GROMACS .gro file of C-alpha atoms in nm:
model
  450
    1MET     CA    1  -0.025   0.002   0.019
    2ARG     CA    2   0.324   0.667  -0.192
    3ALA     CA    3   0.459   0.991  -0.226
    4PRO     CA    4   0.355   1.353  -0.397
    5PRO     CA    5   0.362   1.344  -0.763
    6ARG     CA    6   0.679   1.500  -0.891
    7LYS     CA    7   0.810   1.626  -1.211
    8TRP     CA    8   0.855   1.220  -1.424
    9ASN     CA    9   1.010   1.239  -1.648
   10ARG     CA   10   1.226   0.951  -1.613
   11CYS     CA   11   1.035   0.576  -1.399
   12ILE     CA   12   1.235   0.551  -1.086
   13VAL     CA   13   1.117   0.247  -1.030
   14LEU     CA   14   1.293   0.134  -0.659
   15PHE     CA   15   1.287  -0.233  -0.610
   16VAL     CA   16   1.103  -0.120  -0.242
   17LEU     CA   17   0.970  -0.320   0.042
   18PRO     CA   18   0.578  -0.316   0.080
   19GLY     CA   19   0.322  -0.125   0.090
   20SER     CA   20   0.613   0.148  -0.032
   21ILE     CA   21   0.392   0.436   0.029
   22PHE     CA   22   0.631   0.703  -0.075
   23LEU     CA   23   0.828   0.528  -0.264
   24HIS     CA   24   0.642   0.379  -0.510
   25SER     CA   25   0.494   0.664  -0.598
   26SER     CA   26   0.688   0.606  -0.963
   27GLY     CA   27   0.852   0.908  -0.917
   28ALA     CA   28   1.070   1.115  -1.069
   29ILE     CA   29   1.347   1.332  -1.120
   30ALA     CA   30   1.341   1.665  -1.054
   31ALA     CA   31   1.647   1.787  -1.150
   32GLU     CA   32   1.868   1.635  -1.422
   33GLU     CA   33   2.200   1.825  -1.468
   34SER     CA   34   2.463   1.754  -1.708
   35GLN     CA   35   2.789   1.548  -1.696
   36SER     CA   36   3.035   1.782  -1.625
   37GLU     CA   37   2.801   1.860  -1.287
   38VAL     CA   38   2.720   1.534  -1.225
   39THR     CA   39   2.881   1.145  -1.214
   40ALA     CA   40   2.645   0.895  -1.159
   41GLY     CA   41   2.746   0.677  -0.891
   42SER     CA   42   2.907   1.014  -0.706
   43SER     CA   43   2.856   0.912  -0.336
   44GLY     CA   44   2.599   1.147  -0.181
   45GLU     CA   45   2.390   1.124   0.132
   46PRO     CA   46   2.482   0.846   0.298
   47PHE     CA   47   2.261   0.758   0.559
   48ALA     CA   48   1.864   0.917   0.603
   49ILE     CA   49   1.581   0.932   0.865
   50HIS     CA   50   1.171   1.041   0.728
   51GLY     CA   51   0.895   0.948   0.899
   52GLN     CA   52   0.571   0.934   0.871
   53ALA     CA   53   0.153   0.878   1.003
   54THR     CA   54  -0.122   0.853   0.871
   55TYR     CA   55  -0.497   0.880   1.034
   56VAL     CA   56  -0.800   0.714   0.858
   57GLU     CA   57  -1.152   0.651   0.972
   58GLN     CA   58  -1.374   0.548   0.818
   59GLU     CA   59  -1.775   0.492   0.834
   60SER     CA   60  -2.064   0.290   0.612
   61SER     CA   61  -2.429   0.419   0.572
   62SER     CA   62  -2.720   0.167   0.569
   63LEU     CA   63  -2.760  -0.107   0.248
   64ARG     CA   64  -2.984  -0.312   0.176
   65ALA     CA   65  -2.969  -0.644   0.331
   66PRO     CA   66  -3.210  -0.907   0.341
   67TYR     CA   67  -2.960  -1.129   0.430
   68SER     CA   68  -2.593  -1.177   0.535
   69GLY     CA   69  -2.308  -1.453   0.615
   70PRO     CA   70  -1.993  -1.436   0.741
   71ASN     CA   71  -1.815  -1.248   0.490
   72SER     CA   72  -2.069  -0.982   0.468
   73LEU     CA   73  -2.022  -0.590   0.502
   74VAL     CA   74  -2.183  -0.466   0.807
   75PRO     CA   75  -2.459  -0.130   0.685
   76ASN     CA   76  -2.390   0.160   0.944
   77GLU     CA   77  -1.997   0.093   1.081
   78ASP     CA   78  -1.756   0.322   1.237
   79ARG     CA   79  -1.372   0.153   1.214
   80GLU     CA   80  -1.071   0.364   1.189
   81THR     CA   81  -0.697   0.298   1.151
   82THR     CA   82  -0.410   0.456   1.262
   83ASP     CA   83  -0.004   0.349   1.204
   84ALA     CA   84   0.331   0.586   1.205
   85THR     CA   85   0.636   0.461   1.025
   86LEU     CA   86   1.024   0.549   1.035
   87TYR     CA   87   1.215   0.521   0.738
   88LEU     CA   88   1.577   0.444   0.852
   89GLY     CA   89   1.894   0.458   0.546
   90ALA     CA   90   2.204   0.399   0.538
   91ARG     CA   91   2.450   0.398   0.217
   92VAL     CA   92   2.655   0.040   0.350
   93TRP     CA   93   2.862   0.020  -0.028
   94PRO     CA   94   2.915   0.213  -0.367
   95GLY     CA   95   2.558   0.187  -0.551
   96ALA     CA   96   2.444   0.013  -0.248
   97GLU     CA   97   2.133   0.112  -0.026
   98LEU     CA   98   2.004  -0.067   0.338
   99TRP     CA   99   1.632   0.057   0.476
  100VAL     CA  100   1.467  -0.064   0.774
  101THR     CA  101   1.135   0.095   0.839
  102PRO     CA  102   1.010  -0.012   1.188
  103GLU     CA  103   0.606   0.068   1.207
  104VAL     CA  104   0.367   0.097   1.442
  105ASP     CA  105  -0.039  -0.037   1.357
  106GLN     CA  106  -0.345  -0.009   1.547
  107GLY     CA  107  -0.742  -0.015   1.465
  108PHE     CA  108  -0.954  -0.266   1.221
  109GLY     CA  109  -1.139  -0.191   0.858
  110LEU     CA  110  -1.474  -0.218   0.821
  111SER     CA  111  -1.656  -0.499   0.867
  112ASN     CA  112  -1.280  -0.663   1.004
  113THR     CA  113  -1.204  -0.577   0.648
  114LEU     CA  114  -1.497  -0.820   0.504
  115GLY     CA  115  -1.757  -0.766   0.319
  116LEU     CA  116  -1.619  -0.560  -0.030
  117ALA     CA  117  -1.428  -0.785  -0.341
  118GLY     CA  118  -1.281  -0.405  -0.373
  119PHE     CA  119  -1.202  -0.312   0.004
  120SER     CA  120  -1.246   0.082   0.066
  121SER     CA  121  -0.906   0.159   0.262
  122GLY     CA  122  -0.509   0.042   0.193
  123GLU     CA  123  -0.462   0.178   0.526
  124ALA     CA  124  -0.671  -0.126   0.668
  125TYR     CA  125  -0.462  -0.455   0.660
  126LYS     CA  126  -0.637  -0.861   0.716
  127VAL     CA  127  -0.507  -0.805   1.063
  128GLY     CA  128  -0.685  -0.535   1.328
  129SER     CA  129  -0.579  -0.493   1.692
  130ASN     CA  130  -0.732  -0.287   1.936
  131ARG     CA  131  -0.404  -0.184   2.098
  132PRO     CA  132  -0.090  -0.059   1.847
  133TYR     CA  133   0.184  -0.299   1.787
  134PHE     CA  134   0.478  -0.312   1.650
  135ARG     CA  135   0.615  -0.423   1.267
  136LEU     CA  136   0.882  -0.461   1.038
  137PRO     CA  137   0.775  -0.415   0.759
  138ARG     CA  138   1.084  -0.409   0.502
  139ALA     CA  139   1.432  -0.491   0.524
  140PHE     CA  140   1.618  -0.445   0.168
  141VAL     CA  141   1.903  -0.383   0.085
  142ARG     CA  142   1.890  -0.247  -0.319
  143GLN     CA  143   2.196  -0.219  -0.543
  144THR     CA  144   2.269  -0.001  -0.846
  145ILE     CA  145   2.487  -0.078  -1.128
  146ASN     CA  146   2.490   0.198  -1.294
  147LEU     CA  147   2.587   0.134  -1.727
  148ASP     CA  148   2.610   0.413  -1.999
  149GLY     CA  149   2.394   0.678  -2.058
  150THR     CA  150   2.400   1.109  -1.924
  151PRO     CA  151   2.381   1.097  -1.525
  152GLU     CA  152   2.097   1.221  -1.337
  153ALA     CA  153   2.059   1.357  -0.984
  154LEU     CA  154   1.848   1.214  -0.713
  155ASP     CA  155   1.665   1.420  -0.480
  156ALA     CA  156   1.628   1.238  -0.135
  157ASP     CA  157   1.259   1.036  -0.056
  158GLN     CA  158   1.141   0.844   0.234
  159LEU     CA  159   1.313   0.544   0.045
  160ARG     CA  160   1.579   0.681  -0.140
  161LEU     CA  161   1.879   0.863  -0.064
  162ALA     CA  162   2.007   1.161  -0.244
  163GLY     CA  163   2.275   1.108  -0.482
  164SER     CA  164   2.277   1.029  -0.875
  165ARG     CA  165   2.258   0.739  -1.175
  166SER     CA  166   2.315   0.651  -1.438
  167VAL     CA  167   1.997   0.612  -1.692
  168ASN     CA  168   2.066   0.274  -1.808
  169ARG     CA  169   2.183   0.095  -1.495
  170TRP     CA  170   2.060  -0.221  -1.360
  171VAL     CA  171   1.868  -0.257  -0.991
  172PHE     CA  172   1.808  -0.548  -0.757
  173THR     CA  173   1.593  -0.491  -0.452
  174VAL     CA  174   1.665  -0.834  -0.206
  175GLY     CA  175   1.493  -0.850   0.166
  176LYS     CA  176   1.165  -0.764   0.280
  177PHE     CA  177   0.942  -0.548   0.088
  178SER     CA  178   0.587  -0.549  -0.120
  179VAL     CA  179   0.611  -0.668  -0.480
  180THR     CA  180   0.388  -0.327  -0.500
  181ASP     CA  181   0.673  -0.178  -0.481
  182VAL     CA  182   0.783  -0.297  -0.814
  183PHE     CA  183   0.470  -0.387  -0.951
  184ASP     CA  184   0.239  -0.186  -1.123
  185THR     CA  185   0.310   0.134  -1.009
  186ASN     CA  186   0.118   0.410  -1.056
  187GLN     CA  187   0.223   0.795  -0.960
  188TYR     CA  188  -0.142   0.881  -0.946
  189ALA     CA  189  -0.326   0.569  -0.806
  190HIS     CA  190  -0.147   0.367  -0.563
  191ASP     CA  191  -0.046   0.523  -0.255
  192PRO     CA  192  -0.333   0.526   0.038
  193ARG     CA  193  -0.094   0.752   0.213
  194ASN     CA  194  -0.134   1.024  -0.084
  195ASP     CA  195  -0.453   0.938  -0.316
  196PHE     CA  196  -0.705   0.661  -0.306
  197LEU     CA  197  -0.805   0.460  -0.047
  198ASN     CA  198  -1.001   0.143  -0.277
  199TRP     CA  199  -0.769  -0.132  -0.287
  200ALA     CA  200  -0.904  -0.186  -0.657
  201ALA     CA  201  -0.804   0.159  -0.733
  202LEU     CA  202  -0.467   0.136  -0.543
  203ASP     CA  203  -0.348  -0.168  -0.812
  204ALA     CA  204  -0.496  -0.392  -1.052
  205GLY     CA  205  -0.787  -0.606  -0.866
  206SER     CA  206  -0.671  -0.907  -1.048
  207PHE     CA  207  -0.326  -0.879  -0.922
  208ASP     CA  208  -0.311  -1.178  -0.714
  209TYR     CA  209   0.047  -1.052  -0.607
  210ALA     CA  210   0.271  -1.220  -0.275
  211ALA     CA  211   0.241  -1.122   0.017
  212ASP     CA  212   0.145  -1.182   0.386
  213SER     CA  213  -0.167  -0.996   0.570
  214TRP     CA  214  -0.027  -0.691   0.569
  215GLY     CA  215   0.134  -0.690   0.226
  216TYR     CA  216   0.453  -0.765   0.279
  217THR     CA  217   0.697  -1.058   0.139
  218VAL     CA  218   1.002  -1.177   0.099
  219GLY     CA  219   1.214  -1.226  -0.151
  220ALA     CA  220   1.434  -1.055  -0.461
  221ALA     CA  221   1.367  -0.830  -0.790
  222ALA     CA  222   1.627  -0.725  -1.123
  223GLU     CA  223   1.496  -0.395  -1.322
  224TRP     CA  224   1.747  -0.332  -1.639
  225TYR     CA  225   1.627   0.014  -1.784
  226GLU     CA  226   1.728   0.085  -2.126
  227GLY     CA  227   1.660   0.371  -2.300
  228ASN     CA  228   1.285   0.403  -2.270
  229TRP     CA  229   1.215   0.086  -2.166
  230THR     CA  230   1.261  -0.100  -1.849
  231LEU     CA  231   1.219  -0.480  -1.764
  232ARG     CA  232   1.150  -0.668  -1.424
  233THR     CA  233   1.107  -0.975  -1.294
  234GLY     CA  234   1.084  -1.101  -0.947
  235VAL     CA  235   1.041  -1.412  -0.717
  236PHE     CA  236   0.859  -1.374  -0.439
  237ASP     CA  237   0.712  -1.555  -0.070
  238LEU     CA  238   0.388  -1.668  -0.055
  239SER     CA  239   0.225  -1.742   0.264
  240ASN     CA  240   0.226  -2.078   0.366
  241VAL     CA  241  -0.156  -2.111   0.342
  242PRO     CA  242  -0.396  -1.864   0.134
  243ASN     CA  243  -0.445  -1.538   0.331
  244SER     CA  244  -0.214  -1.592   0.604
  245PRO     CA  245  -0.035  -1.349   0.800
  246HIS     CA  246   0.262  -1.585   0.793
  247LEU     CA  247   0.494  -1.638   0.469
  248ASP     CA  248   0.584  -2.023   0.412
  249PRO     CA  249   0.902  -2.034   0.576
  250GLY     CA  250   1.109  -2.250   0.312
  251LEU     CA  251   0.981  -2.027  -0.018
  252HIS     CA  252   0.798  -2.405  -0.168
  253GLU     CA  253   0.520  -2.155  -0.225
  254PHE     CA  254   0.651  -1.920  -0.444
  255GLN     CA  255   0.521  -1.673  -0.693
  256ILE     CA  256   0.730  -1.495  -1.019
  257ASP     CA  257   0.604  -1.169  -1.123
  258SER     CA  258   0.708  -1.026  -1.460
  259GLU     CA  259   0.710  -0.641  -1.636
  260ILE     CA  260   0.758  -0.451  -1.901
  261GLU     CA  261   0.731  -0.060  -1.914
  262HIS     CA  262   0.776   0.195  -2.210
  263ARG     CA  263   0.823   0.488  -2.148
  264HIS     CA  264   0.671   0.832  -2.426
  265GLU     CA  265   0.598   1.159  -2.458
  266LEU     CA  266   0.237   1.216  -2.593
  267ARG     CA  267   0.157   1.561  -2.790
  268GLU     CA  268   0.472   1.659  -2.521
  269GLN     CA  269   0.333   1.520  -2.250
  270PRO     CA  270   0.528   1.185  -2.012
  271GLY     CA  271   0.288   0.888  -1.977
  272ARG     CA  272   0.405   0.525  -1.961
  273ILE     CA  273   0.201   0.185  -2.034
  274LEU     CA  274   0.310  -0.138  -1.767
  275VAL     CA  275   0.219  -0.484  -1.838
  276THR     CA  276   0.250  -0.706  -1.554
  277VAL     CA  277   0.200  -1.127  -1.570
  278PHE     CA  278   0.238  -1.336  -1.267
  279ASP     CA  279   0.241  -1.693  -1.216
  280SER     CA  280   0.137  -1.810  -0.810
  281ARG     CA  281   0.251  -2.162  -0.735
  282GLY     CA  282   0.143  -2.370  -0.400
  283ARG     CA  283  -0.162  -2.544  -0.255
  284MET     CA  284  -0.468  -2.394  -0.412
  285GLY     CA  285  -0.842  -2.527  -0.468
  286LEU     CA  286  -1.050  -2.527  -0.772
  287LEU     CA  287  -1.344  -2.360  -0.694
  288ASP     CA  288  -1.552  -2.653  -0.904
  289ARG     CA  289  -1.397  -2.927  -0.741
  290ALA     CA  290  -1.533  -2.774  -0.365
  291ILE     CA  291  -1.877  -2.741  -0.503
  292ARG     CA  292  -1.864  -3.123  -0.593
  293VAL     CA  293  -1.719  -3.224  -0.283
  294ALA     CA  294  -1.952  -3.143  -0.055
  295ALA     CA  295  -2.299  -2.924  -0.034
  296ALA     CA  296  -2.102  -2.625   0.195
  297PRO     CA  297  -1.772  -2.611   0.010
  298ASP     CA  298  -1.455  -2.607   0.220
  299ILE     CA  299  -1.189  -2.511  -0.005
  300ALA     CA  300  -0.910  -2.643   0.234
  301ALA     CA  301  -1.027  -2.999   0.218
  302VAL     CA  302  -0.901  -2.959  -0.241
  303ARG     CA  303  -0.604  -2.751  -0.196
  304GLN     CA  304  -0.346  -2.961  -0.375
  305TYR     CA  305  -0.042  -2.805  -0.547
  306ARG     CA  306  -0.038  -2.562  -0.857
  307SER     CA  307  -0.072  -2.272  -1.024
  308ARG     CA  308  -0.236  -1.928  -1.034
  309LEU     CA  309  -0.219  -1.672  -1.392
  310GLY     CA  310  -0.317  -1.371  -1.381
  311ALA     CA  311  -0.165  -1.036  -1.620
  312SER     CA  312  -0.223  -0.681  -1.631
  313LEU     CA  313  -0.246  -0.362  -1.834
  314ASP     CA  314  -0.148  -0.015  -1.627
  315LEU     CA  315  -0.176   0.291  -1.820
  316GLU     CA  316  -0.123   0.653  -1.682
  317GLN     CA  317  -0.073   1.007  -1.928
  318LEU     CA  318  -0.047   1.384  -1.824
  319VAL     CA  319  -0.255   1.531  -2.040
  320GLY     CA  320  -0.215   1.887  -1.891
  321THR     CA  321   0.027   2.079  -1.695
  322ASP     CA  322  -0.210   1.926  -1.369
  323ILE     CA  323  -0.448   1.713  -1.486
  324GLY     CA  324  -0.271   1.331  -1.475
  325THR     CA  325  -0.509   1.014  -1.617
  326PHE     CA  326  -0.465   0.629  -1.525
  327ALA     CA  327  -0.615   0.278  -1.628
  328ARG     CA  328  -0.573  -0.071  -1.581
  329VAL     CA  329  -0.734  -0.377  -1.654
  330GLY     CA  330  -0.640  -0.712  -1.510
  331LYS     CA  331  -0.737  -1.088  -1.568
  332ALA     CA  332  -0.674  -1.382  -1.393
  333ALA     CA  333  -0.760  -1.749  -1.335
  334GLY     CA  334  -1.117  -1.804  -1.222
  335ASN     CA  335  -1.165  -2.180  -1.127
  336VAL     CA  336  -0.868  -2.104  -0.872
  337GLU     CA  337  -0.873  -1.976  -0.496
  338ALA     CA  338  -0.754  -1.665  -0.482
  339TYR     CA  339  -0.415  -1.661  -0.225
  340GLU     CA  340  -0.347  -1.346  -0.106
  341PHE     CA  341  -0.535  -1.014  -0.234
  342THR     CA  342  -0.884  -1.058  -0.261
  343ASP     CA  343  -1.210  -1.218  -0.467
  344ILE     CA  344  -1.133  -1.007  -0.806
  345ASP     CA  345  -1.086  -1.243  -1.144
  346ARG     CA  346  -1.154  -0.986  -1.367
  347SER     CA  347  -1.092  -0.539  -1.318
  348THR     CA  348  -1.117  -0.217  -1.482
  349SER     CA  349  -1.066   0.078  -1.345
  350ALA     CA  350  -0.972   0.473  -1.470
  351GLY     CA  351  -0.975   0.776  -1.283
  352ALA     CA  352  -0.794   1.146  -1.324
  353SER     CA  353  -0.620   1.352  -1.077
  354ILE     CA  354  -0.618   1.720  -1.083
  355LYS     CA  355  -0.358   1.954  -0.907
  356GLY     CA  356  -0.557   2.235  -0.749
  357SER     CA  357  -0.361   2.563  -0.926
  358ALA     CA  358  -0.646   2.647  -1.126
  359TRP     CA  359  -0.831   2.721  -0.786
  360HIS     CA  360  -0.503   2.889  -0.640
  361ARG     CA  361  -0.426   2.560  -0.421
  362ASN     CA  362  -0.154   2.450  -0.573
  363ALA     CA  363  -0.075   2.140  -0.317
  364ASP     CA  364  -0.415   2.010  -0.336
  365THR     CA  365  -0.512   1.765  -0.530
  366ILE     CA  366  -0.859   1.626  -0.621
  367GLY     CA  367  -0.929   1.277  -0.760
  368ILE     CA  368  -1.160   1.032  -0.933
  369VAL     CA  369  -1.146   0.686  -1.007
  370GLY     CA  370  -1.468   0.436  -1.131
  371ILE     CA  371  -1.415   0.020  -1.058
  372VAL     CA  372  -1.528  -0.280  -1.232
  373ASN     CA  373  -1.509  -0.570  -1.054
  374GLY     CA  374  -1.592  -0.918  -1.151
  375ILE     CA  375  -1.558  -1.294  -1.135
  376SER     CA  376  -1.577  -1.612  -1.302
  377ALA     CA  377  -1.922  -1.804  -1.376
  378THR     CA  378  -1.743  -2.103  -1.121
  379ARG     CA  379  -1.661  -1.828  -0.850
  380GLU     CA  380  -2.055  -1.689  -0.878
  381GLY     CA  381  -2.154  -2.126  -0.832
  382TYR     CA  382  -1.887  -2.122  -0.498
  383LEU     CA  383  -2.019  -1.839  -0.340
  384ASN     CA  384  -2.381  -1.888  -0.403
  385ALA     CA  385  -2.346  -2.295  -0.257
  386GLY     CA  386  -2.196  -2.136   0.041
  387GLY     CA  387  -1.819  -2.092  -0.018
  388LEU     CA  388  -1.587  -1.806   0.164
  389GLY     CA  389  -1.371  -1.616  -0.069
  390ILE     CA  390  -1.078  -1.428   0.097
  391LEU     CA  391  -1.301  -1.095   0.186
  392VAL     CA  392  -1.661  -1.179   0.020
  393GLY     CA  393  -1.883  -1.431   0.152
  394ASP     CA  394  -2.284  -1.375   0.137
  395GLY     CA  395  -2.377  -1.724   0.225
  396LYS     CA  396  -2.512  -1.745  -0.098
  397LEU     CA  397  -2.525  -1.548  -0.442
  398PRO     CA  398  -2.868  -1.610  -0.658
  399HIS     CA  399  -2.840  -1.317  -0.835
  400PRO     CA  400  -2.488  -1.188  -0.925
  401ARG     CA  401  -2.309  -0.887  -1.084
  402ALA     CA  402  -2.014  -0.688  -1.116
  403GLU     CA  403  -1.924  -0.520  -0.795
  404ARG     CA  404  -1.897  -0.152  -0.893
  405ILE     CA  405  -1.771   0.115  -0.756
  406ILE     CA  406  -1.704   0.521  -0.780
  407GLU     CA  407  -1.449   0.679  -0.525
  408THR     CA  408  -1.349   1.064  -0.535
  409TYR     CA  409  -1.125   1.263  -0.242
  410TYR     CA  410  -0.963   1.604  -0.194
  411LYS     CA  411  -0.685   1.645  -0.044
  412LEU     CA  412  -0.617   1.959   0.128
  413ALA     CA  413  -0.245   2.086   0.160
  414VAL     CA  414  -0.325   2.221   0.564
  415ILE     CA  415   0.037   2.308   0.624
  416SER     CA  416   0.387   2.212   0.452
  417HIS     CA  417   0.428   1.767   0.571
  418ALA     CA  418   0.094   1.781   0.659
  419ASP     CA  419  -0.269   1.707   0.440
  420LEU     CA  420  -0.575   1.640   0.552
  421THR     CA  421  -0.843   1.415   0.331
  422PHE     CA  422  -1.195   1.372   0.222
  423ASP     CA  423  -1.332   1.079   0.060
  424TYR     CA  424  -1.640   0.929  -0.058
  425GLN     CA  425  -1.691   0.596  -0.199
  426TRP     CA  426  -2.005   0.407  -0.348
  427VAL     CA  427  -2.048   0.095  -0.408
  428LYS     CA  428  -2.326  -0.101  -0.616
  429ASP     CA  429  -2.387  -0.465  -0.605
  430PRO     CA  430  -2.103  -0.526  -0.281
  431ALA     CA  431  -1.890  -0.867  -0.298
  432TYR     CA  432  -2.095  -0.941  -0.672
  433ASN     CA  433  -2.394  -0.921  -0.519
  434ALA     CA  434  -2.713  -0.791  -0.638
  435ASP     CA  435  -2.926  -0.865  -0.342
  436ARG     CA  436  -2.750  -0.634  -0.128
  437GLY     CA  437  -2.676  -0.245  -0.074
  438PRO     CA  438  -2.575  -0.002  -0.249
  439VAL     CA  439  -2.357   0.130   0.074
  440SER     CA  440  -2.199   0.510   0.055
  441ILE     CA  441  -1.886   0.501   0.272
  442ILE     CA  442  -1.724   0.857   0.408
  443ALA     CA  443  -1.346   0.890   0.513
  444VAL     CA  444  -1.127   1.126   0.676
  445ARG     CA  445  -0.768   1.079   0.655
  446LEU     CA  446  -0.492   1.260   0.824
  447HIS     CA  447  -0.148   1.240   0.712
  448ALA     CA  448   0.217   1.403   0.792
  449GLN     CA  449   0.533   1.308   0.682
  450PHE     CA  450   0.845   1.451   0.735
   0.00000   0.00000   0.00000
C-alpha cells in the first residue's frame, strides 16, 4: 500500500518494500544535471531518517441486506486505523542502500476488512487490533549498477538517499518488501496515504500478488533500464496457506512476477504503459471441485500444488500541466482460489488526478476513479453454494453482478508536510451481490511526513 507527485520524465521504479507508500509513487527526477556536473554513481547522502503518520476513519451507510453471511459488509459502522513509520536508510557500499522501516499499527477496517471485493481502505490490513502493535514491514538492500547513458541527480525521498545514477542501469533489491513497490506502480493511484483508498484503485484488482496479511513478503527483484524501456522480474514468497499472516518458511510456495514498461511522450506530455504477469505456485483449491466434494464447499479440503496465472495492463498519462489520467485492466484464472489479495478475477479502473492550481491551491489534489470488478461463473457458483473467499461470502449469491465502485477525494494541504483528505466511495452490488446494497462509505484521512 506513496509520494506526492513530482515532475517525472523518467520512471524511478525501485525494488522497495511493501506498500511502499512513498516509493512506488513512481516518482521522478526533480532535477537533471549535465554530465559535467553529475557523475553517475558518485557518493551522495550517507544516511537518512524520515517518518510518516496516518490516521483514517471510515463510516458505512445503511444498505439493503435481506440476508448476510460470515463475510458480509456491516451497515452503519464506524472504524479507524492509525500507523506511524520510521524510514531508516544508509549507504552501505557504493551503489547500495540499506533500508529498514519499523512501524506501529492499530485499528480495524470496516467489517474487519470483509464484505467488499474492492475493499474500501488500503490503510486497513487483514489483521486488526484495538491496541498498537509493532511490525517491521521492510528490511532490504537495493543495489544499483550504472551502465552507460546520461547521469541524473536524485533528490532524497522516503525510501531513497540523495545521489545520482545513470539513465541505463541495473537495479537489484533483496529482502522484505512489497511486490507492489516494484510492479504495477502508478503515480496517480497507488498510495493509500496520499491518493485513493480503495484496493482496486491502488493496484489491479486481479493482481493476486504474494504477501502476508499486511501486504509484505520476502523476495528478490531485478530491473533493467535501457532508454525508454524497463524490464522487471522477481521471485517472492507466498503465505504458508492462502490469506495467512505467516509466509511459507521454505519458499516452497512462491510467485514469479514479470513486467515490461515503456515510457513515452504524447503531445509533449509524459506517460507510460506497463504490462504485468504473475504466476503463483502453491497449494490452492479448484472451485468447481470444492463444489462437487461437499454441499457446503470447503476449499481447504481440495488444495493441491498448482499454479494461478494472471496479467494486467497499467496506463498513466499527463494530459495537461495539472491533470493526470490513469487506467488499469486485469484478469486472473477464475477456477482457482484467490491466494493473497482479494476475490477478483477481472478488474477495470480508470480515473484522473487534478492539482489545485486552477483555484490557487497548488498543493491540493482532487481524484476520481471508476472501478468494475468481476468474477468467473465458477466463482459465482462457489459463493452461491455458501463458499467463502478472502474478503467476500454472503452465504449465497443467487443474483450475481459485477461490483461497481466510484471513489472521489479532495486532499487539502493544511501545512507543510501535512494534509487532510475527505474521501467518498459509492459501491453498487457489494461482493457481487445484487440482493445487497448499494452502500456509501465516507472517510477522513490525516497524514503527515518528514
